[in-house]
Short mmCIF file of C-alpha atoms and ligand atoms in Angstrom, two decimals:
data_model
loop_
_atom_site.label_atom_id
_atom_site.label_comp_id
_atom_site.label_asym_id
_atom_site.label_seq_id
_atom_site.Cartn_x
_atom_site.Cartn_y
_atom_site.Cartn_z
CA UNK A 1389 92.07 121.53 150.85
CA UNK A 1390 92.97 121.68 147.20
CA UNK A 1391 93.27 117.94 145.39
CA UNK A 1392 96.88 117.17 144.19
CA UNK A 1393 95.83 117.67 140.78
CA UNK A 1394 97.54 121.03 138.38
CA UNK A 1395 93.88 121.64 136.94
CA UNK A 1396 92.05 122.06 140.10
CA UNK A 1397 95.01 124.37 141.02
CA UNK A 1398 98.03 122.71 142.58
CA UNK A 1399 101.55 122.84 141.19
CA UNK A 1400 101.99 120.78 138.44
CA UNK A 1401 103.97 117.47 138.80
CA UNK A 1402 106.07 118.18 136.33
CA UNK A 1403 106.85 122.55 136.06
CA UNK A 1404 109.58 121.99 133.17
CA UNK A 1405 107.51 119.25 131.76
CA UNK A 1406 108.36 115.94 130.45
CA UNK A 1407 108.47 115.79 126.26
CA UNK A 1408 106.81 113.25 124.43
CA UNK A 1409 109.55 111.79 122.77
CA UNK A 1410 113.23 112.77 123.04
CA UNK A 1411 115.55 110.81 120.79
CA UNK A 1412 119.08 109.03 122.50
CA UNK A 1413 121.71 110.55 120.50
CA UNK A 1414 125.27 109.39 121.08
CA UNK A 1415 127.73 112.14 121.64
CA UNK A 1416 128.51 114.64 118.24
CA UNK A 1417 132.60 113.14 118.76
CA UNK A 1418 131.18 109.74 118.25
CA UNK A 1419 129.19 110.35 115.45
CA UNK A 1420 132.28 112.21 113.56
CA UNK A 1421 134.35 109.79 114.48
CA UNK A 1422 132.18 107.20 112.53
CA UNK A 1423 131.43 109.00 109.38
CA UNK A 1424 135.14 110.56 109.24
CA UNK A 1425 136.16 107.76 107.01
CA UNK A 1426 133.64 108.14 104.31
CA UNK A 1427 133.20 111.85 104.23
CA UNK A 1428 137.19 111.94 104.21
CA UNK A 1429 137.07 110.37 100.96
CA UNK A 1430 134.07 112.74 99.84
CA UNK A 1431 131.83 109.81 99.73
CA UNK A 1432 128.84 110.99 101.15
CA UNK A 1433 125.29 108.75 100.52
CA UNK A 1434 124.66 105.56 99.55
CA UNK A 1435 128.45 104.53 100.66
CA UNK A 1436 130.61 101.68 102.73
CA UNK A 1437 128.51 103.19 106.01
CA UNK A 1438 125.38 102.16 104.57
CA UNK A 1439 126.49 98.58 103.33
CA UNK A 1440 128.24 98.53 106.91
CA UNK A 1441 124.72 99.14 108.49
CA UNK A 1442 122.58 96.89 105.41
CA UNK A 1443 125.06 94.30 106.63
CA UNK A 1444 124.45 94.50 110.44
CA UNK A 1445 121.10 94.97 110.01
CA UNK A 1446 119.83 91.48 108.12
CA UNK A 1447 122.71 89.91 111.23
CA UNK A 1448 120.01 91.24 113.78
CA UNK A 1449 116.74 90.82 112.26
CA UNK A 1450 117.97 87.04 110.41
CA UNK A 1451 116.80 87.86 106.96
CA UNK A 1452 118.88 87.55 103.74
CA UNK A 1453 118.31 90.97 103.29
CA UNK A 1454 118.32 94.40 104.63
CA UNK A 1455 118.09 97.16 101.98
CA UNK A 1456 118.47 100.96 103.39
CA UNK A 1457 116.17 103.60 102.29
CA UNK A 1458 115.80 107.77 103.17
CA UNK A 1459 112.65 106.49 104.81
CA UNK A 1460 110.37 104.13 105.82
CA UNK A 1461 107.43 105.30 104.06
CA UNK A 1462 109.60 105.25 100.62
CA UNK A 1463 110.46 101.31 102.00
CA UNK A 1464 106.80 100.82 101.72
CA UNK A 1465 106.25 102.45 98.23
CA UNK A 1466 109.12 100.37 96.85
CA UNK A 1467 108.03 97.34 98.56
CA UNK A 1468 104.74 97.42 97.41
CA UNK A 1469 105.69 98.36 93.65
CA UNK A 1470 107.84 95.32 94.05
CA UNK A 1471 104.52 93.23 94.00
CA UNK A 1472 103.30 94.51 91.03
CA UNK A 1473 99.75 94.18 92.36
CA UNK A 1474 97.10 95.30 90.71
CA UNK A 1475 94.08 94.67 93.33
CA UNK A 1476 93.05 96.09 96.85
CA UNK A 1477 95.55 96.20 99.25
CA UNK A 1478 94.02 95.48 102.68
CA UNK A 1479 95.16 97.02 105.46
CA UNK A 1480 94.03 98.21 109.65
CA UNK A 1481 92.93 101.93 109.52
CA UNK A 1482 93.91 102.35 112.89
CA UNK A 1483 97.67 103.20 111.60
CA UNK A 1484 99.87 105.72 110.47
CA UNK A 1485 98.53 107.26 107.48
CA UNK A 1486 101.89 106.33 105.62
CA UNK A 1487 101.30 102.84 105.60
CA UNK A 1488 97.51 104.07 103.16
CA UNK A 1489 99.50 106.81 101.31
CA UNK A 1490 102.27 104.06 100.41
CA UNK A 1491 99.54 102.03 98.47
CA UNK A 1492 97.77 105.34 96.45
CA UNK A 1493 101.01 106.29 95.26
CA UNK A 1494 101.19 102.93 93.36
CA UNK A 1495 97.88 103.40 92.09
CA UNK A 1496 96.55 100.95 94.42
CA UNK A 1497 93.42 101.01 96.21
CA UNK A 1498 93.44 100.28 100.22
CA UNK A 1499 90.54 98.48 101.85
CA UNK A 1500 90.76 99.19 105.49
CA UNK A 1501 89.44 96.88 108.14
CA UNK A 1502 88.98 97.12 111.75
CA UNK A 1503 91.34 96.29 115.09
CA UNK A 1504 91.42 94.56 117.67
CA UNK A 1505 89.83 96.38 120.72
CA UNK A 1506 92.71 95.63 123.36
CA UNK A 1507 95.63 94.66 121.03
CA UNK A 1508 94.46 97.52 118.77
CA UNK A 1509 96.17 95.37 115.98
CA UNK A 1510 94.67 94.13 112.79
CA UNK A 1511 91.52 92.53 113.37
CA UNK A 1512 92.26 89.07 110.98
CA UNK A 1513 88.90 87.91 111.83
CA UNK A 1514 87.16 91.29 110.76
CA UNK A 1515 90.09 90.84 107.89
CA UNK A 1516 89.03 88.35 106.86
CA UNK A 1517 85.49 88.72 105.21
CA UNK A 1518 86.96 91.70 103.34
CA UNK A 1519 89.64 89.58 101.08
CA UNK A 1520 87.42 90.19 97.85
CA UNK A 1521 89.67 91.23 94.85
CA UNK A 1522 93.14 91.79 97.50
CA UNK A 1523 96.18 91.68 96.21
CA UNK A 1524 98.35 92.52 99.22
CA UNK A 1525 97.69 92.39 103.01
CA UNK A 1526 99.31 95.19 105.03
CA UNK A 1527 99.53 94.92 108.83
CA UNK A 1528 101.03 97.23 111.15
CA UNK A 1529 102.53 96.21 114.40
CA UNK A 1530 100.97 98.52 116.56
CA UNK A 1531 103.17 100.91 118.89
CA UNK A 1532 105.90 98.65 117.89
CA UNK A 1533 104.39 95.73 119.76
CA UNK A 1534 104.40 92.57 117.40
CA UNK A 1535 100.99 91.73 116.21
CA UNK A 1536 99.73 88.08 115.64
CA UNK A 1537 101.72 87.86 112.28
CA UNK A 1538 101.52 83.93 111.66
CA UNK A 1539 97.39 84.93 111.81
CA UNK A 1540 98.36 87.64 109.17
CA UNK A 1541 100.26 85.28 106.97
CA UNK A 1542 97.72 82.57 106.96
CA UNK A 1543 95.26 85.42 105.97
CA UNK A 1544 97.57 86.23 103.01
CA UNK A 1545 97.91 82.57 102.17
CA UNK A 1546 93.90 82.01 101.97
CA UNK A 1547 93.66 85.38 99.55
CA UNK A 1548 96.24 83.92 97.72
CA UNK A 1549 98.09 87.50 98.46
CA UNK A 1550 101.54 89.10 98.94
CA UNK A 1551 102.02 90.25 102.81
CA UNK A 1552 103.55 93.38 104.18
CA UNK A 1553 104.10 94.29 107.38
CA UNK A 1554 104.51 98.11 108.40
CA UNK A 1555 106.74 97.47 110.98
CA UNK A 1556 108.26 101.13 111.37
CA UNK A 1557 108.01 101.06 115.20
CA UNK A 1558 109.25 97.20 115.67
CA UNK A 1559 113.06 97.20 115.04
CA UNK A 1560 114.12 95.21 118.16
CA UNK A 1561 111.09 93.46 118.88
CA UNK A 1562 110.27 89.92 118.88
CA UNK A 1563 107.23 87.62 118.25
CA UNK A 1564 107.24 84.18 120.24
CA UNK A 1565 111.44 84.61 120.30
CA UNK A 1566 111.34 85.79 116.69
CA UNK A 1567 112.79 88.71 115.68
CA UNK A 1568 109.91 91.22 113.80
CA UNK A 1569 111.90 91.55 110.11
CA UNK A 1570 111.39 88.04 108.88
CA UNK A 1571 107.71 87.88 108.52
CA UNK A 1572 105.56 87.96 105.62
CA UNK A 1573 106.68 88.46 102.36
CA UNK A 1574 108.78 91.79 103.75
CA UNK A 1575 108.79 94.18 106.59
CA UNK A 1576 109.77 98.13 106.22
CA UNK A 1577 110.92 99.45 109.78
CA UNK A 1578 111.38 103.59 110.36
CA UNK A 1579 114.54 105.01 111.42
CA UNK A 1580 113.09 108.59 112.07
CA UNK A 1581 113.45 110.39 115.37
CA UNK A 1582 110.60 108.76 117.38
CA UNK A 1583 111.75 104.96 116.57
CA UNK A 1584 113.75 102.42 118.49
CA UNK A 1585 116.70 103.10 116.53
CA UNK A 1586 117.61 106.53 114.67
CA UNK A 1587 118.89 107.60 111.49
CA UNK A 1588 117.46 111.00 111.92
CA UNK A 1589 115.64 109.86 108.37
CA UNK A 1590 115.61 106.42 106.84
CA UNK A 1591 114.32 103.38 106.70
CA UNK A 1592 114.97 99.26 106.23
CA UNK A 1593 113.41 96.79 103.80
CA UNK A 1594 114.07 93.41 105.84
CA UNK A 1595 113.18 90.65 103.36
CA UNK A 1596 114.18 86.90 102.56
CA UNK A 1597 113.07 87.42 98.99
CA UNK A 1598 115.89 88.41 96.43
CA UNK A 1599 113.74 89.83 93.67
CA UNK A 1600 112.15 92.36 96.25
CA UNK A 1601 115.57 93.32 97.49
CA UNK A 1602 116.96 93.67 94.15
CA UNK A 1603 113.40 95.70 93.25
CA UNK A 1604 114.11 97.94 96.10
CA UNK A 1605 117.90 98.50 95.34
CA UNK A 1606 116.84 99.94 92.08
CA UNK A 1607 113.99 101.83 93.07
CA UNK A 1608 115.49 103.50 95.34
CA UNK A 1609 118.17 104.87 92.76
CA UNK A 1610 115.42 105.95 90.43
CA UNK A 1611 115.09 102.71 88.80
CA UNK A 1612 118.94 103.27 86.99
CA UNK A 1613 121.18 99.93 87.38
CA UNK A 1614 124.09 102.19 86.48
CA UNK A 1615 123.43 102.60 82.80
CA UNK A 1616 120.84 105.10 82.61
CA UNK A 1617 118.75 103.31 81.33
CA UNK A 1618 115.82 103.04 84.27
CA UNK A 1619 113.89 99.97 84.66
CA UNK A 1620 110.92 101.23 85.94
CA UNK A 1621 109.85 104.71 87.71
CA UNK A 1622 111.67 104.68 90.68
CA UNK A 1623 112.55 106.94 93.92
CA UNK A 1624 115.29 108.79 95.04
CA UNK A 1625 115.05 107.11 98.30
CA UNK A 1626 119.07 106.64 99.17
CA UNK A 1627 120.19 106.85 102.74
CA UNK A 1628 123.19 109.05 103.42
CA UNK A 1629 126.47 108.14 104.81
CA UNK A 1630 125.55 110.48 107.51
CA UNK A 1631 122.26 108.78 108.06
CA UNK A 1632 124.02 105.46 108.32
CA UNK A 1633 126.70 106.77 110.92
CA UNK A 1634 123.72 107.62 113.18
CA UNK A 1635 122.23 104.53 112.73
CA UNK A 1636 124.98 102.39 113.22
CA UNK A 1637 125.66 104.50 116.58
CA UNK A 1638 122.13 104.02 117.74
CA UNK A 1639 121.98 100.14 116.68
CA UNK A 1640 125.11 100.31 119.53
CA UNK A 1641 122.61 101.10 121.54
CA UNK A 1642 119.50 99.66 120.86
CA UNK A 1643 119.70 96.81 122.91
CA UNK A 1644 119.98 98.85 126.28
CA UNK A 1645 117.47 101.15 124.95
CA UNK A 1646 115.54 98.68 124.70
CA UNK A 1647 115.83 97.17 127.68
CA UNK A 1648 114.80 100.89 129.57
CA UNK A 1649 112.00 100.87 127.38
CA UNK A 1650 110.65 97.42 129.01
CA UNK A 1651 111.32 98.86 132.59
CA UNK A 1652 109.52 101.68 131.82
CA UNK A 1653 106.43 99.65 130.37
CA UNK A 1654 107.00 97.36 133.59
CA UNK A 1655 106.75 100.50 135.51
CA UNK A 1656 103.51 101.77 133.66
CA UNK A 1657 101.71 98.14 133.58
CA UNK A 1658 102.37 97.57 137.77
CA UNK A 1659 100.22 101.13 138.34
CA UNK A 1660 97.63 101.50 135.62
CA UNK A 1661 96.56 97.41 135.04
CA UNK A 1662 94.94 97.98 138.29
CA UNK A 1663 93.54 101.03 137.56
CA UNK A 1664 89.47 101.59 136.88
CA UNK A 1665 88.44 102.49 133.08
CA UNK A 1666 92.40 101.95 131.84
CA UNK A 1667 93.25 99.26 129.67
CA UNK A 1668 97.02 98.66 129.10
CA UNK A 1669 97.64 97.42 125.02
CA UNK A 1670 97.17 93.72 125.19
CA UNK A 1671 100.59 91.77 124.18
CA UNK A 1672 100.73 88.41 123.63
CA UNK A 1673 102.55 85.93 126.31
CA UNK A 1674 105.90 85.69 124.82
CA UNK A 1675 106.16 89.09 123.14
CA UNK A 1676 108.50 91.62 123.43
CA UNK A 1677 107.45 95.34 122.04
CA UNK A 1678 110.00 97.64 121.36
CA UNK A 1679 107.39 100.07 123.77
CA UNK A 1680 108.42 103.16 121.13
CA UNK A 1681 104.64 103.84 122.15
CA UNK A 1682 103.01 102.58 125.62
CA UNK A 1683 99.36 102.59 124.72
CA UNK A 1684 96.49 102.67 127.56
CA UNK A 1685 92.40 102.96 126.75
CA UNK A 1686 90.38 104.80 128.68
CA UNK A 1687 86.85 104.02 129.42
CA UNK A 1688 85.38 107.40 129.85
CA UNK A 1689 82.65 105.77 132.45
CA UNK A 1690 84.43 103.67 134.40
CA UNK A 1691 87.48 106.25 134.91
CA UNK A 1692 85.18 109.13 135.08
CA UNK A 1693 87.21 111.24 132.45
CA UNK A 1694 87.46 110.34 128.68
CA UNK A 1695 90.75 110.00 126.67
CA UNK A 1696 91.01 114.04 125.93
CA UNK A 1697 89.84 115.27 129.41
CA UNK A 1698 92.58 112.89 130.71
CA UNK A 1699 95.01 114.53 128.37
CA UNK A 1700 94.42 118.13 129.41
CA UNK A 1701 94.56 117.18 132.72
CA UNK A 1702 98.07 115.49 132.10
CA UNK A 1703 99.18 118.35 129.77
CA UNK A 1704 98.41 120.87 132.81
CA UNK A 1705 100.68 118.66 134.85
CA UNK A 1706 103.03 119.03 132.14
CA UNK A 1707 102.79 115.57 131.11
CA UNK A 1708 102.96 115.38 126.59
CA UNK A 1709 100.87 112.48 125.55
CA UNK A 1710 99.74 111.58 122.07
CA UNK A 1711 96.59 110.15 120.23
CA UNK A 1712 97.50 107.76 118.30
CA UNK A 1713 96.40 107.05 115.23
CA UNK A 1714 93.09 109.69 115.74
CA UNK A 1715 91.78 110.07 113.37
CA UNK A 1716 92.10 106.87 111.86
CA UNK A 1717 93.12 106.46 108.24
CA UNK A 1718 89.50 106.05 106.99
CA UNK A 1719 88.68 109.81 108.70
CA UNK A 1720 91.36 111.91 107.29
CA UNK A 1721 90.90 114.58 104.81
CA UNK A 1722 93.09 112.69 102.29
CA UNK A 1723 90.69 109.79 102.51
CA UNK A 1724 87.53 111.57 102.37
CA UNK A 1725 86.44 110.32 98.93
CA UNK A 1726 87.95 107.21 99.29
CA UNK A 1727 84.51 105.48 100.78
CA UNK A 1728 85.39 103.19 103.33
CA UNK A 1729 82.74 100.81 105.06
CA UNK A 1730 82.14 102.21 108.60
CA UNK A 1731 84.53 101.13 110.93
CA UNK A 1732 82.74 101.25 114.47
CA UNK A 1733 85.26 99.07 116.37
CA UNK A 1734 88.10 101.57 115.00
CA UNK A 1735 86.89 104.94 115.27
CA UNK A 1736 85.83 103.47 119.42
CA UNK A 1737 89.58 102.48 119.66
CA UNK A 1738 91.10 105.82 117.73
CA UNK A 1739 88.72 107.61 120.17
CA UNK A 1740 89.97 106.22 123.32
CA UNK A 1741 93.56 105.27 123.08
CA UNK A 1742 96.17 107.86 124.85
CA UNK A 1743 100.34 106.93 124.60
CA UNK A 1744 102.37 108.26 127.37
CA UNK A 1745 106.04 108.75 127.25
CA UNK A 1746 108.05 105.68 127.40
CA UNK A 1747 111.36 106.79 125.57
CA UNK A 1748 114.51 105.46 126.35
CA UNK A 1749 116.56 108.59 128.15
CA UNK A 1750 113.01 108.87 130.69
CA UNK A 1751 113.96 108.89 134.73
CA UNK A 1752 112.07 105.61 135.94
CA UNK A 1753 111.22 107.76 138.90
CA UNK A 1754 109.85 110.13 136.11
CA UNK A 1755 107.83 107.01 135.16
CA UNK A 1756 106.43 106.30 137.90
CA UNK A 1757 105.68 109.61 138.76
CA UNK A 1758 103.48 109.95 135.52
CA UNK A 1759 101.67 106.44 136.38
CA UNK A 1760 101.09 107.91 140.18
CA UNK A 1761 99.84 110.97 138.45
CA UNK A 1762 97.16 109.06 135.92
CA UNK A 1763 95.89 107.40 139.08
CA UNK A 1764 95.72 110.76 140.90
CA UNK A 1765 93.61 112.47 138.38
CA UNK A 1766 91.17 109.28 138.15
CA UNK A 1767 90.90 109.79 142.33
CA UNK A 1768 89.30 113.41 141.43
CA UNK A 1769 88.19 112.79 137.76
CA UNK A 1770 84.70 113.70 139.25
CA UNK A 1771 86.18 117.49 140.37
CA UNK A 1772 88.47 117.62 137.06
CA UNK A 1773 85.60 117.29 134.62
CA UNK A 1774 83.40 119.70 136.43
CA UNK A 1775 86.80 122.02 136.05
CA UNK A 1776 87.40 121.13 132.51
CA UNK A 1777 83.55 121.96 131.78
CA UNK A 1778 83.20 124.67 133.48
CA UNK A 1779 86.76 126.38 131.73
C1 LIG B 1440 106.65 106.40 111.80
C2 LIG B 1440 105.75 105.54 111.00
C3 LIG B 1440 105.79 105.53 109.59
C4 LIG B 1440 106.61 106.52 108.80
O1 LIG B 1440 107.99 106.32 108.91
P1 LIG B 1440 108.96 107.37 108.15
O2 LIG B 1440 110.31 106.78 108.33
O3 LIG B 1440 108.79 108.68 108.84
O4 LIG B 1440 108.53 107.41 106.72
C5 LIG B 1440 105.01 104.63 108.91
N1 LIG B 1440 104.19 103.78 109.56
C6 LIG B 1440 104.09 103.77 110.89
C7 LIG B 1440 103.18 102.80 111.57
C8 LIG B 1440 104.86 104.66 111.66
O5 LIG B 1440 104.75 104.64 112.99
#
């Protein structure tokens, strides 16, 4: 008899396949509906739709400020220009590579350090002994589950440094009943297709600190007050009224995305935290992720495949997973000349880390049919990587 598994030649568990990531879009009617008003009028970016959403935004994340932007990774340029920093800007290198590229195109040099093996946050400890000449710490909150940001902003405190949190994938998630938004000297979240909430494009600077709101309202129109007369080399970074009709339709939402999001991670934690050689992403008592990303590590020897043989296992089953952040920051191309210290605990973590789907619209049958499948392919992980070997 055949195991159950696609790659040793039984039908997959999924034939039309389950995507990665599929954003929850309201219906077209609503979204008309909501931008009809300013695009009536011909006013089309930067408009009442995006003060509408600046507005509802700071409300939810309880900051003074909210400034919109055409992207997250523009947030973080103007954020960080804000500083006007002039040292290293530490930051994890198990992240996006936006939240590095945000620092080099102020000139600014980032010194990565390593993660936490089962959080895969910032390590602070590791952090810590690497504060020499920082200007700015930078710490991501990891698959949009909150890292240990009072840790972060004591580390900032002792450097005597601005803090930044990339917190693209953490709109709606909260840190010991705290909103993520109010921490640090500023947080940028993402609004792109992936994230909790959607703007298509775009992104919001949550901050408590006027002159970096203010800096960011310029920069994003190029630096120009209104006179023409720019005050330093800014951005075109404006959202769009469309943009902001989107958003403000999928902050309707959020809260019941949200809440599938958690029942899905429920779901995922009551199969695989029981399973050999996979270690669910550690969160903190008291946390709430947002989940955009669930995050499991697989010990190649204990659940006798390693993180890419599980992956073309579950991508024969028609199962889309991703590998985030591999390669790390530190191994890109773009950072080959950049001379980072050797990162051992990272490049183990980038090596072994595998997200399944966890979006929003997902079946929870569909779910748990993915978590029952992961614990299927384990059972015959001895048969599948004499198949995978042998192909
Ligand atoms: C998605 C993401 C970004 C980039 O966001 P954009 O809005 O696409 O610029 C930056 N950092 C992290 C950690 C992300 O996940």
């Amino acid at each position: 008899m055949t195991a159950p598994v696609a790659i040793l030649g039984a039908p997959p568990a999924f034939p039309d396949g389950v995507p990665y990531v599929r954003p929850a879009l309201p219906p077209l009617e609503r979204l008309t509906a909501r931008l009809a008003p300013s695009y009536d009028r011909g006013v089309i970016t930067n408009g009442p739709l995006v003060r509408e959403l600046e507005v509802a935004m700071a409300a939810r994340l309880g900051t003074a400020h909210a400034v919109a932007v055409s992207s997250c990774t523009a947030g973080l340029m103007l954020a960080l220009q804000s500083f006007g920093a002039r040292g290293a800007v530490l930051m994890p290198s198990f992240t996006f590579a936006a939240t590095a590229h945000a620092a080099v195109w102020n000139g600014l040099v980032p010194v990565f350090a390593e993660c936490a093996p089962d959080s895969f946050q910032l390590d602070v400890g590791d952090a810590g002994g690497r504060l020499d000449g920082v200007d700015v710490v930078v710490a991501n909150h990891v698959f949009g589950t909150p890292c240990r940001a009072e840790a972060v902003e004591e580390l900032g405190a002792r450097a005597g440094a601005r803090v930044l949190f990339d917190s693209a994938s953490a709109l709606g998630a909260r840190r010991g009943g705290r909103p993520t938004g109010g921490f640090g000297d500023v947080e940028v979240f993402s609004m792109s297709p992936s994230k909790p909430l959607i703007a298509a494009e775009g992104g919001i600077v949550a901050t408590d600190d006027e002159a970096i709101a203010e800096h960011v309202r310029l920069g994003r129109d190029y630096g120009n007050p209104g006179d023409y007369d720019t005050r330093f080399v800014g951005l075109n970074a404006r959202l769009s009224e469309l943009h902001a009709a989107l958003a403000l339709e999928s902050l309707d939402a959020l809260d019941a995305n949200l809440a599938s999001a958690r029942d899905h991670a429920a779901r995922y934690q009551a199969v695989l935290d029981d399973l050999p050689g996979v270690q669910v992403q550690r969160v903190d008592d008291g946390d709430e992720p947002t989940w955009k990303d669930f995050g499991i590590r697989v010990d190649a020897d204990a659940f006798g495949l390693d993180r890419d043989e599980l992956a073309a296992a579950l991508a024969r089953e028609g199962i889309d997973t991703r590998r985030y952040f591999s390669p790390p920051v530190h191994r890109q191309q773009s950072y080959a000349g950049h001379g980072s210290e050797p990162l051992p605990v990272t490049d183990a973590v980038a090596g072994s880390v595998l997200t399944l789907p966890a979006f929003a619209a997902l079946e929870p049958t569909t779910v748990d049919r993915i978590a029952a499948t992961v614990a299927t392919v384990h059972e015959h992980a001895d048969a599948v990587r004499a198949e995978l070997r042998r192909a």
